[in-house]
Amino acid sequence: MCGIIGCVSDANVVDVLADGLKNMEYRGYDSAGFCVYDDGTIRVCKGVGRVDEIARNLDLQSFSGKIGLAHTRWATHGGVTPENAHPHLSCNGEVAVVHNGIIENYQAIKVKLEAKGHIFRSTTDTEVIPHLIEEKLKAGRNYRDAVLDAVKELKGSYAFIVLFRDLCDRLYGVRKDAPLIIGLSERGNFLASDALSFLKYTNKAIFLENLEVAEVRRDGYTIWNFKGEEVQHSISTLEWESMVLSKREFTHFTLKEIHEQRETITLAFRQDQEDLDRFCLALQGAERIYIIGAGTSYHAGLVAKHLFLNVAKLPVEAILASEFEEYATLLDEGTLLLAISQSGETADVLSAVSVAKKRGVPVLSIVNMLSSSLARESEQTLYLKCGPEVGVAATKTFTAQLAVIYSVVARLSNLSIDLKQIAEAVEEVFGVERQMAYLAQALSTSKDCYFIGRGVNYPIALEGALKLKELAYVHAEGLAAGELKHGTLALISEGVPVIAINPSDKTYHDTLSNVAEIKARGGRVIGLSDVENSLYDYHVKIPSVEKLFYPLVEVIPLQMFAYYSALERGQNPDYPRNLAKSVTVK
Ligand code: AGP
């Protein structure tokens, strides 16, 4: 859950690295670091904090070099300290490494290396890599083989990039269970965790496969598998070049992405009909379908579960990806796994997929990131087509996931999609933005907030609560409205806010009864509904749509509420504490 980038060029790479790192800060932002080859030595600049702060405080502009590495960190092994920030260097300063992932056996390797006299300066797992490579060089291996030999000793899931002080025209990158992409441009070449980091300079990319090592030079590259055999990959042209990686007129990426839903929902509905047909055929052929996902993607999975069961009449269960292994007992050839993920790199999801594949279960996926690990592990993938999402909180990708799910369900049933009505309703719902900002202010001192909904609206209650927790750090719970009286009602007292997601579908009256129970205990109810009711202390009017499509227009006001609550409470919604967008550790 870190972002790594390396660049070899015929010009100074410092700004290119800083730019690239900023576009990958969503992967982690507790510390960052750079190194460049400069006049016979590797110069390092690293510290705790955001990329801009470090660059400013440590005078990155005084650095200059035509080859370098950079890293943005989300700590796993070792605290958030300047020493633990990457790059890490070997004892003699000959090998520099930036790394994303986990080296599981680093303690054993460290003990062996210390016995040979290596001195470690950090408490990270990463630092064993440069020391190990230095050992291999000392043993007479050439640069490439030193990397390949080191890799044989490393256990875990990782991608890393190596810069050798005495070989200042090339970088080496290694990929094992974590993404690594080569970018090819006229002025130089890249290795990075995410193509977003170099998209400003090139849209030509090569996606390394698992267990591969790449040598990237100023004017070319070579790729080998871990056995040292050369392999060839085609060059992809990324379609995201036109997607501007800026906040445009918005103060935060999160707000920009909330607003982009005006277009992205429609784009996600426009799936290629042949791809959709093939996808649906596979679903229909399954005796049992498991839907997996994490966080927001799991919530999309719960909406899918409701629609698959009740509309498409498919036998389906939704399971949290991180819990999947516990429930994998019934996997057989009749089973199908449908994995939902924005990044396609979430470790819990990939691990569930691997469990399923080992049992011969076919895997389908719904993914945003092209050529992600999940897409490559899947037999078929439907893409969200909503462009890069930079904000750590999933917003436009959630509604795009819903749009893809609706498209699948419509293809499998008589559900009809009125795209014009949906687009108009989405546009209309943006009319509540000021109301949501007002509510965020009115509730800015509340310590807790509850969200309730029934049926297909229940996952939206979960999603509303998740958004408020991660962006505004408010204790929030999403509940099936009927469950409130089975315990949580004890927490409702004078003034406690409850957001009731209560459209005029078949759940309306039952949810209204739950609202009455809350009111009887002094709770302050915000009714999110297309119809007004006197039980609500405050009514947020959502547009009327066909009943099963309410989730699309319910979630947008809740995203706004979380966003404005973060601002009211002095938090930066783009970079919530302790979190990272792509969770590549289990
Ligand atoms: C959403 O706002 C969260 N940041 C998080 O729950 C996210 O949805 C989860 O980590 C899954 O990520 P994925 O969709 O990339 O697999």
Coordinates of C-alpha atoms and ligand atoms in Angstrom, one line a residue:
M1 CA 0.0 0.0 0.0
C2 CA 2.8 2.3 -1.0
G3 CA 3.4 4.0 -4.3
I4 CA 6.8 3.5 -6.0
I5 CA 8.2 5.1 -9.1
G6 CA 11.6 5.1 -10.9
C7 CA 12.6 7.1 -13.9
V8 CA 15.6 7.1 -16.2
S9 CA 15.8 10.0 -18.6
D10 CA 18.1 12.3 -20.5
A11 CA 17.0 15.2 -18.3
N12 CA 16.7 16.0 -14.6
V13 CA 14.1 13.6 -13.1
V14 CA 13.4 15.3 -9.8
D15 CA 10.3 17.1 -10.9
V16 CA 9.0 14.1 -12.8
L17 CA 9.4 11.9 -9.7
A18 CA 7.7 14.5 -7.4
D19 CA 4.8 14.8 -9.9
G20 CA 4.5 11.1 -10.2
L21 CA 4.5 10.6 -6.5
K22 CA 1.8 13.2 -5.9
N23 CA -0.4 11.3 -8.3
M24 CA 0.1 8.2 -6.2
E25 CA -0.3 9.7 -2.8
Y26 CA -3.7 8.0 -2.6
R27 CA -1.7 4.8 -2.0
G28 CA -0.2 6.1 1.2
Y29 CA 0.8 9.4 2.6
D30 CA 2.4 9.0 6.0
S31 CA 6.0 9.5 4.7
A32 CA 7.8 9.9 1.4
G33 CA 11.3 9.9 -0.1
F34 CA 13.4 10.4 -3.2
C35 CA 16.9 9.4 -4.4
V36 CA 18.8 10.4 -7.5
Y37 CA 22.1 9.4 -8.9
D38 CA 24.2 12.6 -8.8
D39 CA 27.9 12.8 -9.6
G40 CA 29.0 9.3 -8.4
T41 CA 26.7 9.0 -5.4
I42 CA 23.1 8.3 -4.6
R43 CA 21.6 11.3 -2.8
V44 CA 18.6 10.7 -0.6
C45 CA 15.8 13.0 0.6
K46 CA 13.2 11.4 2.8
G47 CA 10.9 12.2 5.7
V48 CA 7.6 12.0 7.5
G49 CA 4.6 13.8 6.0
R50 CA 3.1 14.6 2.6
V51 CA 5.2 14.7 -0.6
D52 CA 5.0 18.5 -0.9
E53 CA 6.1 19.2 2.7
I54 CA 9.1 16.9 2.4
A55 CA 10.1 18.3 -0.9
R56 CA 9.9 21.8 0.5
N57 CA 11.4 21.1 3.9
L58 CA 14.3 19.0 2.6
D59 CA 15.0 21.2 -0.4
L60 CA 14.4 18.6 -3.1
Q61 CA 15.0 21.3 -5.7
S62 CA 18.7 21.3 -4.9
F63 CA 18.8 17.7 -6.1
S64 CA 19.6 16.9 -9.7
G65 CA 20.0 13.6 -11.6
K66 CA 18.9 11.8 -14.7
I67 CA 17.9 8.6 -12.9
G68 CA 16.1 8.2 -9.6
L69 CA 13.5 6.6 -7.4
A70 CA 10.7 7.8 -5.2
H71 CA 8.2 6.4 -2.7
T72 CA 5.1 7.3 -0.8
R73 CA 4.5 5.2 2.3
W74 CA 1.6 3.6 4.2
A75 CA 3.4 2.0 7.1
T76 CA 3.1 -1.7 7.7
H77 CA 6.4 -2.8 9.2
G78 CA 8.1 -0.1 11.3
G79 CA 6.7 3.1 12.7
V80 CA 6.2 6.4 10.8
T81 CA 9.7 7.8 11.2
P82 CA 12.2 9.5 8.8
E83 CA 14.5 6.4 9.1
N84 CA 11.7 4.1 8.0
A85 CA 10.8 6.2 5.0
H86 CA 12.1 4.8 1.6
P87 CA 14.4 4.7 -0.3
H88 CA 16.6 2.3 1.7
L89 CA 20.2 1.8 0.9
S90 CA 22.7 -1.0 1.4
C91 CA 25.6 -0.6 3.8
N92 CA 28.0 0.7 1.3
G93 CA 25.4 2.9 -0.4
E94 CA 25.7 1.0 -3.6
V95 CA 22.1 -0.3 -3.8
A96 CA 19.0 1.8 -3.3
V97 CA 15.5 0.3 -3.1
V98 CA 11.9 1.5 -3.0
H99 CA 9.3 -1.2 -2.2
N100 CA 5.6 -1.7 -2.0
G101 CA 4.3 -4.8 -0.2
I102 CA 5.5 -7.1 2.6
I103 CA 8.6 -9.3 2.9
E104 CA 7.3 -11.9 5.3
N105 CA 10.6 -13.6 6.1
Y106 CA 12.5 -10.3 6.7
Q107 CA 13.4 -11.1 10.3
A108 CA 15.2 -14.4 9.4
I109 CA 17.0 -12.7 6.5
K110 CA 18.0 -9.7 8.7
V111 CA 19.5 -12.0 11.3
K112 CA 21.6 -13.7 8.6
L113 CA 22.8 -10.4 7.1
E114 CA 23.6 -8.9 10.5
A115 CA 25.8 -12.0 11.3
K116 CA 27.7 -11.0 8.1
G117 CA 28.2 -7.5 9.4
H118 CA 25.4 -5.6 7.8
I119 CA 24.1 -2.6 9.8
F120 CA 20.5 -1.8 9.5
R121 CA 19.2 1.8 9.9
S122 CA 15.5 1.2 9.9
T123 CA 12.9 -1.2 11.4
T124 CA 11.3 -1.9 8.1
D125 CA 11.0 -5.2 6.3
T126 CA 12.2 -3.4 3.1
E127 CA 15.7 -2.7 4.2
V128 CA 16.7 -6.4 3.9
I129 CA 16.4 -6.1 0.1
P130 CA 19.3 -3.7 -0.7
H131 CA 21.5 -5.5 1.9
L132 CA 20.7 -8.8 0.3
I133 CA 21.4 -7.5 -3.2
E134 CA 24.7 -6.1 -2.0
E135 CA 25.7 -9.5 -0.7
K136 CA 24.9 -11.0 -4.1
L137 CA 27.1 -8.4 -5.8
K138 CA 29.9 -9.1 -3.3
A139 CA 29.6 -12.8 -4.3
G140 CA 30.4 -11.8 -7.9
R141 CA 26.9 -11.8 -9.4
N142 CA 26.2 -9.3 -12.1
Y143 CA 23.5 -6.7 -11.5
R144 CA 20.5 -8.5 -13.0
D145 CA 21.5 -11.8 -11.4
A146 CA 22.0 -10.2 -8.0
V147 CA 18.4 -9.1 -8.2
L148 CA 17.2 -12.5 -9.4
D149 CA 19.2 -14.3 -6.7
A150 CA 17.8 -12.0 -4.0
V151 CA 14.3 -12.6 -5.1
K152 CA 14.7 -16.3 -4.6
E153 CA 15.1 -15.7 -0.9
L154 CA 12.2 -13.3 -0.4
K155 CA 8.8 -14.5 0.7
G156 CA 5.7 -12.3 0.6
S157 CA 4.0 -10.1 -1.9
Y158 CA 5.9 -7.2 -3.2
A159 CA 7.0 -4.9 -6.0
F160 CA 10.3 -3.1 -5.8
I161 CA 12.7 -1.0 -7.9
V162 CA 16.4 -1.0 -7.6
L163 CA 18.9 1.7 -8.5
F164 CA 22.6 0.8 -8.5
R165 CA 25.1 3.6 -7.8
D166 CA 27.6 2.1 -10.3
L167 CA 25.1 1.6 -13.1
C168 CA 23.5 4.9 -13.6
D169 CA 21.7 4.2 -16.9
R170 CA 19.2 1.6 -15.9
L171 CA 16.8 0.5 -13.2
Y172 CA 15.5 -2.9 -12.2
G173 CA 12.0 -3.6 -11.2
V174 CA 10.5 -6.8 -9.6
R175 CA 6.9 -7.8 -9.5
K176 CA 5.4 -10.5 -7.2
D177 CA 1.8 -10.1 -6.2
A178 CA 1.9 -6.3 -6.3
P179 CA 1.5 -4.1 -9.4
L180 CA 4.4 -2.8 -11.4
I181 CA 4.1 -1.1 -14.8
I182 CA 6.7 0.1 -17.3
G183 CA 6.0 3.5 -18.9
L184 CA 7.7 4.3 -22.2
S185 CA 8.2 7.9 -23.3
E186 CA 10.4 9.8 -25.8
R187 CA 12.4 11.5 -23.0
G188 CA 12.8 8.5 -20.8
N189 CA 11.3 5.4 -19.2
F190 CA 9.5 4.6 -16.0
L191 CA 8.7 1.8 -13.6
A192 CA 5.8 2.5 -11.2
S193 CA 3.0 1.0 -9.1
D194 CA 0.4 2.9 -11.1
A195 CA 0.3 4.4 -14.6
L196 CA -1.3 7.5 -13.2
S197 CA 2.1 8.5 -11.9
F198 CA 3.5 8.8 -15.5
L199 CA 0.4 9.5 -17.5
K200 CA 1.3 13.2 -17.9
Y201 CA 4.4 12.0 -19.9
T202 CA 3.2 9.0 -21.7
N203 CA 0.2 6.7 -22.3
K204 CA 2.4 3.8 -23.5
A205 CA 2.6 1.1 -20.8
I206 CA 3.7 -2.5 -20.3
F207 CA 2.0 -4.4 -17.4
L208 CA 4.5 -6.7 -15.9
E209 CA 3.2 -10.2 -15.0
N210 CA 3.7 -11.8 -11.7
L211 CA 7.2 -13.2 -11.0
E212 CA 9.0 -11.0 -13.5
V213 CA 12.0 -8.7 -13.4
A214 CA 12.4 -5.8 -15.8
E215 CA 15.5 -3.8 -16.7
V216 CA 14.5 -0.4 -17.8
R217 CA 17.0 1.8 -19.7
R218 CA 16.8 5.3 -21.1
D219 CA 16.1 3.9 -24.6
G220 CA 14.7 0.4 -24.0
Y221 CA 13.8 -2.4 -21.7
T222 CA 14.1 -6.1 -21.2
I223 CA 11.9 -8.4 -19.2
W224 CA 12.7 -11.8 -17.7
N225 CA 10.8 -14.3 -15.6
F226 CA 12.2 -15.3 -12.2
K227 CA 14.0 -18.2 -14.0
G228 CA 15.9 -15.6 -16.0
E229 CA 14.2 -16.4 -19.3
E230 CA 13.4 -13.4 -21.4
V231 CA 9.7 -12.7 -22.0
Q232 CA 7.8 -10.4 -24.3
H233 CA 4.8 -8.3 -23.6
S234 CA 2.8 -6.1 -25.8
I235 CA 2.7 -2.3 -25.2
S236 CA -0.7 -1.0 -24.1
T237 CA -2.0 2.4 -25.0
L238 CA -3.8 3.7 -21.9
E239 CA -7.2 5.3 -22.7
W240 CA -7.0 7.6 -19.7
E241 CA -4.7 10.2 -21.3
S242 CA -7.5 12.7 -21.6
M243 CA -8.6 12.3 -18.0
V244 CA -7.2 15.4 -16.3
L245 CA -5.5 14.5 -13.0
S246 CA -6.4 17.9 -11.5
K247 CA -9.1 19.0 -9.1
R248 CA -10.4 21.4 -11.7
E249 CA -12.5 24.0 -10.0
F250 CA -13.1 21.9 -6.9
T251 CA -11.2 22.2 -3.7
H252 CA -10.7 18.5 -3.3
F253 CA -10.6 15.4 -5.5
T254 CA -13.3 13.9 -3.4
L255 CA -15.7 16.7 -4.3
K256 CA -14.7 16.6 -7.9
E257 CA -15.3 12.9 -8.1
I258 CA -18.7 13.2 -6.3
H259 CA -19.7 15.7 -9.1
E260 CA -18.3 13.5 -11.9
Q261 CA -21.1 11.1 -11.1
R262 CA -23.2 13.2 -13.4
E263 CA -21.3 11.6 -16.3
T264 CA -19.7 8.5 -14.9
I265 CA -22.9 6.7 -14.0
T266 CA -24.1 6.9 -17.6
L267 CA -20.7 5.8 -18.9
A268 CA -20.8 2.7 -16.7
F269 CA -24.3 1.8 -17.9
R270 CA -22.9 1.7 -21.5
Q271 CA -21.3 -1.7 -21.4
D272 CA -20.4 -3.5 -24.6
Q273 CA -23.3 -5.7 -25.4
E274 CA -21.2 -8.7 -26.4
D275 CA -19.1 -8.5 -23.2
L276 CA -22.3 -8.2 -21.2
D277 CA -23.9 -11.2 -22.9
R278 CA -20.8 -13.4 -22.3
F279 CA -20.6 -12.3 -18.7
C280 CA -24.3 -13.0 -18.1
L281 CA -24.1 -16.4 -19.8
A282 CA -21.4 -17.4 -17.3
L283 CA -23.6 -16.2 -14.4
Q284 CA -26.6 -18.1 -15.6
G285 CA -24.6 -21.3 -16.0
A286 CA -23.5 -21.3 -12.3
E287 CA -25.3 -23.4 -9.6
R288 CA -24.1 -21.1 -6.9
I289 CA -22.6 -17.6 -7.1
Y290 CA -20.4 -16.0 -4.4
I291 CA -20.0 -12.2 -4.6
I292 CA -16.9 -10.9 -2.8
G293 CA -15.5 -7.4 -2.1
A294 CA -14.2 -5.2 0.6
G295 CA -15.5 -1.9 2.1
T296 CA -17.5 0.0 -0.4
S297 CA -17.1 -2.7 -3.1
Y298 CA -18.7 -5.1 -0.7
H299 CA -21.6 -2.8 -0.2
A300 CA -22.0 -2.8 -4.0
G301 CA -21.9 -6.6 -3.7
L302 CA -24.8 -6.5 -1.2
V303 CA -26.9 -4.4 -3.7
A304 CA -26.0 -7.0 -6.3
K305 CA -27.0 -9.8 -4.0
H306 CA -30.5 -8.2 -3.6
L307 CA -31.0 -7.7 -7.3
F308 CA -29.5 -11.0 -8.4
L309 CA -31.8 -12.9 -6.0
N310 CA -35.0 -10.9 -6.3
V311 CA -34.9 -9.8 -9.9
A312 CA -32.6 -12.1 -11.9
K313 CA -33.5 -15.1 -9.6
L314 CA -29.9 -16.3 -9.3
P315 CA -28.6 -18.3 -6.4
V316 CA -26.2 -15.9 -4.7
E317 CA -24.4 -15.1 -1.5
A318 CA -22.3 -12.0 -0.8
I319 CA -19.3 -12.5 1.5
L320 CA -16.6 -10.1 2.7
A321 CA -13.4 -10.9 0.8
S322 CA -11.4 -11.0 4.0
E323 CA -13.8 -13.7 5.4
F324 CA -14.2 -15.7 2.3
E325 CA -11.7 -18.4 3.1
E326 CA -13.8 -19.2 6.3
Y327 CA -16.8 -20.0 4.1
A328 CA -15.1 -21.6 1.1
T329 CA -16.2 -25.1 2.1
L330 CA -18.9 -25.4 -0.6
L331 CA -16.7 -24.4 -3.5
D332 CA -16.9 -26.8 -6.5
E333 CA -17.2 -26.7 -10.2
G334 CA -20.8 -25.5 -10.1
T335 CA -19.7 -22.4 -8.1
L336 CA -18.8 -19.1 -9.7
L337 CA -17.0 -16.2 -7.9
L338 CA -17.9 -12.6 -8.8
A339 CA -15.3 -10.3 -7.4
I340 CA -15.9 -6.5 -7.2
S341 CA -13.1 -4.1 -6.7
Q342 CA -12.2 -0.5 -7.7
S343 CA -8.5 -1.1 -7.7
G344 CA -8.4 -4.7 -8.6
E345 CA -5.4 -4.9 -6.2
T346 CA -7.0 -5.4 -2.8
A347 CA -5.1 -8.2 -1.1
D348 CA -8.2 -9.7 0.6
V349 CA -9.9 -9.9 -2.8
L350 CA -7.0 -11.4 -4.6
S351 CA -6.5 -13.9 -1.8
A352 CA -10.1 -15.0 -2.0
V353 CA -9.8 -15.3 -5.8
S354 CA -6.7 -17.5 -5.4
V355 CA -8.6 -19.8 -3.0
A356 CA -11.4 -20.1 -5.5
K357 CA -9.2 -20.7 -8.5
K358 CA -7.3 -23.5 -6.7
R359 CA -10.7 -25.2 -6.3
G360 CA -11.4 -24.9 -10.1
V361 CA -14.0 -22.1 -9.6
P362 CA -14.3 -19.6 -12.5
V363 CA -13.8 -16.0 -11.5
L364 CA -15.7 -13.0 -13.0
S365 CA -15.0 -9.4 -11.9
I366 CA -16.2 -5.9 -12.0
V367 CA -13.1 -3.6 -11.8
N368 CA -12.1 0.0 -12.5
M369 CA -8.4 -0.2 -13.0
L370 CA -7.5 -1.6 -16.4
S371 CA -5.0 -4.5 -16.4
S372 CA -5.2 -4.8 -12.6
S373 CA -4.2 -8.1 -11.0
L374 CA -7.9 -9.0 -10.4
A375 CA -8.7 -8.3 -14.1
R376 CA -5.9 -10.5 -15.1
E377 CA -6.9 -13.3 -12.7
S378 CA -10.5 -13.2 -14.0
E379 CA -12.0 -15.1 -16.9
Q380 CA -14.1 -12.1 -17.7
T381 CA -14.2 -8.5 -16.5
L382 CA -16.7 -5.7 -16.9
Y383 CA -15.0 -2.3 -16.4
L384 CA -16.5 0.7 -14.6
K385 CA -15.1 3.2 -17.2
C386 CA -15.2 6.1 -14.8
G387 CA -11.5 7.1 -15.0
P388 CA -9.1 7.3 -12.1
E389 CA -10.5 7.9 -8.6
V390 CA -7.9 9.8 -6.5
G391 CA -9.9 10.5 -3.4
V392 CA -9.4 7.7 -0.9
A393 CA -13.1 7.4 -0.3
A394 CA -14.8 5.5 -3.1
T395 CA -17.6 7.7 -4.6
K396 CA -18.0 7.7 -8.3
T397 CA -16.7 4.1 -8.5
F398 CA -19.4 2.9 -6.1
T399 CA -22.2 4.3 -8.3
A400 CA -20.4 3.0 -11.4
Q401 CA -20.3 -0.5 -9.8
L402 CA -24.1 -0.2 -9.2
A403 CA -24.6 0.8 -12.8
V404 CA -22.7 -2.2 -14.1
I405 CA -24.7 -4.4 -11.7
Y406 CA -28.0 -3.0 -12.9
S407 CA -26.8 -3.6 -16.5
V408 CA -26.1 -7.3 -15.7
V409 CA -29.4 -7.7 -13.9
A410 CA -31.4 -6.1 -16.8
R411 CA -29.7 -8.4 -19.2
L412 CA -30.8 -11.4 -17.1
S413 CA -34.3 -10.3 -16.4
N414 CA -37.1 -8.1 -17.5
L415 CA -35.7 -5.1 -15.5
S416 CA -35.7 -2.2 -17.8
I417 CA -33.2 0.7 -17.5
D418 CA -34.5 4.2 -18.4
L419 CA -31.1 5.9 -18.8
K420 CA -32.6 9.2 -19.5
Q421 CA -34.7 9.1 -16.3
I422 CA -31.7 8.0 -14.3
A423 CA -29.4 10.7 -15.7
E424 CA -32.0 13.4 -15.0
A425 CA -32.5 12.1 -11.4
V426 CA -28.7 12.1 -10.8
E427 CA -28.5 15.7 -12.1
E428 CA -31.5 16.7 -9.9
V429 CA -30.0 15.1 -6.7
F430 CA -27.1 17.6 -6.9
G431 CA -29.7 20.2 -5.9
V432 CA -29.5 18.9 -2.3
E433 CA -25.8 19.8 -2.0
R434 CA -26.3 23.0 0.1
Q435 CA -28.7 21.1 2.3
M436 CA -26.1 18.5 3.0
A437 CA -23.5 21.1 3.8
Y438 CA -26.0 22.7 6.2
L439 CA -26.7 19.4 7.9
A440 CA -23.0 18.7 8.2
Q441 CA -22.7 22.0 10.0
A442 CA -25.8 21.5 12.1
L443 CA -24.5 18.0 13.2
S444 CA -20.8 19.0 13.5
T445 CA -20.7 18.4 17.3
S446 CA -22.5 15.1 17.2
K447 CA -20.3 12.3 18.4
D448 CA -22.4 9.5 16.7
C449 CA -24.6 9.1 13.7
Y450 CA -26.8 6.2 12.6
F451 CA -28.0 5.3 9.2
I452 CA -30.9 2.9 8.6
G453 CA -32.5 1.4 5.5
R454 CA -34.2 -1.8 4.4
G455 CA -33.9 -4.2 1.5
V456 CA -31.9 -2.7 -1.4
N457 CA -31.5 0.5 0.7
Y458 CA -29.7 -1.3 3.6
P459 CA -26.3 -1.4 1.8
I460 CA -26.7 2.3 1.3
A461 CA -27.0 2.8 5.0
L462 CA -23.8 0.8 5.4
E463 CA -22.1 2.9 2.8
G464 CA -23.3 6.2 4.3
A465 CA -21.9 5.2 7.6
L466 CA -18.6 4.1 6.1
K467 CA -18.2 7.4 4.3
L468 CA -18.8 9.4 7.4
K469 CA -16.3 7.3 9.5
E470 CA -13.5 7.5 7.0
L471 CA -13.8 11.1 6.0
A472 CA -15.1 12.9 9.1
Y473 CA -13.9 10.4 11.8
V474 CA -17.4 10.3 13.3
H475 CA -18.6 7.1 15.0
A476 CA -21.3 5.9 12.6
E477 CA -23.3 2.8 12.1
G478 CA -25.3 1.5 9.2
L479 CA -28.1 -0.8 10.2
A480 CA -30.9 -2.7 8.6
A481 CA -33.8 -0.6 9.9
G482 CA -35.6 -3.6 11.4
E483 CA -32.5 -4.5 13.4
L484 CA -32.5 -1.3 15.4
K485 CA -34.9 -2.5 18.0
H486 CA -32.8 -5.6 18.6
G487 CA -30.2 -3.7 20.5
T488 CA -28.9 -0.5 19.0
L489 CA -32.1 1.4 19.9
A490 CA -30.6 1.5 23.4
L491 CA -28.1 4.1 22.1
I492 CA -30.8 6.4 20.8
S493 CA -31.4 9.3 23.2
E494 CA -32.3 13.0 22.9
G495 CA -30.8 14.6 19.8
V496 CA -28.9 11.5 18.5
P497 CA -28.9 11.8 14.7
V498 CA -30.3 9.0 12.6
I499 CA -30.4 9.2 8.8
A500 CA -33.4 7.2 7.6
I501 CA -33.0 6.1 3.9
N502 CA -36.6 5.7 3.1
P503 CA -37.7 6.0 -0.5
S504 CA -41.3 5.2 -1.5
D505 CA -40.6 1.5 -2.3
K506 CA -42.0 -1.5 -0.6
T507 CA -39.9 -0.9 2.5
Y508 CA -41.3 2.6 3.1
H509 CA -43.9 1.9 5.8
D510 CA -41.8 -0.5 7.8
T511 CA -38.9 1.9 7.8
L512 CA -41.3 4.7 8.8
S513 CA -42.4 2.6 11.8
N514 CA -38.7 2.4 12.8
V515 CA -38.5 6.1 12.4
A516 CA -41.4 6.5 14.9
E517 CA -39.6 4.3 17.4
I518 CA -36.5 6.5 17.1
K519 CA -38.6 9.7 17.5
A520 CA -40.3 8.2 20.6
R521 CA -36.8 8.0 22.2
G522 CA -35.8 11.6 21.3
G523 CA -33.7 10.7 18.3
R524 CA -33.3 13.4 15.6
V525 CA -34.3 11.9 12.3
I526 CA -33.2 13.1 8.9
G527 CA -35.4 11.5 6.3
L528 CA -33.8 10.8 2.9
S529 CA -36.8 10.2 0.8
D530 CA -38.8 11.2 -2.3
V531 CA -41.8 11.9 0.0
E532 CA -42.1 14.2 2.9
N533 CA -43.3 12.9 6.3
S534 CA -44.0 14.8 9.5
L535 CA -42.0 12.3 11.5
Y536 CA -38.8 13.6 10.0
D537 CA -37.1 16.5 11.8
Y538 CA -35.4 17.3 8.6
H539 CA -36.3 16.1 5.1
V540 CA -33.9 15.7 2.3
K541 CA -35.9 15.2 -0.9
I542 CA -34.4 12.8 -3.4
P543 CA -35.8 12.5 -6.9
S544 CA -38.3 9.8 -7.8
V545 CA -36.9 7.0 -9.9
E546 CA -38.0 3.4 -10.7
K547 CA -38.0 1.7 -7.3
L548 CA -35.0 -0.6 -7.6
F549 CA -32.8 2.4 -8.7
Y550 CA -33.1 4.4 -5.6
P551 CA -29.6 3.4 -4.3
L552 CA -28.1 5.5 -7.1
V553 CA -29.7 8.7 -5.9
E554 CA -29.6 8.0 -2.2
V555 CA -25.9 7.6 -1.9
I556 CA -24.9 10.9 -3.5
P557 CA -26.3 13.1 -0.7
L558 CA -24.6 10.8 1.8
Q559 CA -21.3 11.2 0.1
M560 CA -21.8 15.0 0.2
F561 CA -22.8 14.8 3.9
A562 CA -19.5 13.0 4.7
Y563 CA -17.5 15.4 2.6
Y564 CA -18.9 18.5 4.3
S565 CA -18.7 16.9 7.7
A566 CA -15.0 16.4 7.1
L567 CA -14.6 20.1 6.3
E568 CA -16.7 21.1 9.3
R569 CA -14.4 19.0 11.5
G570 CA -11.2 20.4 10.0
Q571 CA -10.2 17.2 8.2
N572 CA -8.8 16.8 4.7
P573 CA -11.3 14.6 2.9
D574 CA -8.8 13.5 0.2
Y575 CA -6.3 12.0 2.7
P576 CA -8.1 10.4 5.6
R577 CA -5.8 9.4 8.4
N578 CA -4.6 5.8 8.7
L579 CA -6.1 4.9 5.3
A580 CA -4.9 4.3 1.8
K581 CA -6.8 3.8 -1.4
S582 CA -5.4 0.5 -2.5
V583 CA -5.1 -2.0 0.4
T584 CA -2.6 -4.4 -0.9
V585 CA -1.9 -6.1 2.5
K586 CA -4.1 -8.7 4.2
Ligands
AGP1 C1 -14.0 3.1 0.4 O1 -14.4 4.5 0.6 C2 -12.9 2.7 1.1 N1 -11.8 3.5 0.9 C3 -12.6 1.2 1.0 O2 -13.6 0.6 1.8 C4 -12.5 0.4 -0.3 O3 -13.8 0.4 -0.9 C5 -12.0 -1.0 -0.1 O4 -10.7 -0.9 0.5 C6 -12.0 -1.8 -1.3 O5 -11.2 -1.4 -2.3 P1 -11.3 -1.9 -3.8 O6 -12.6 -1.5 -4.3 O7 -10.2 -1.2 -4.5 O8 -11.1 -3.4 -3.7

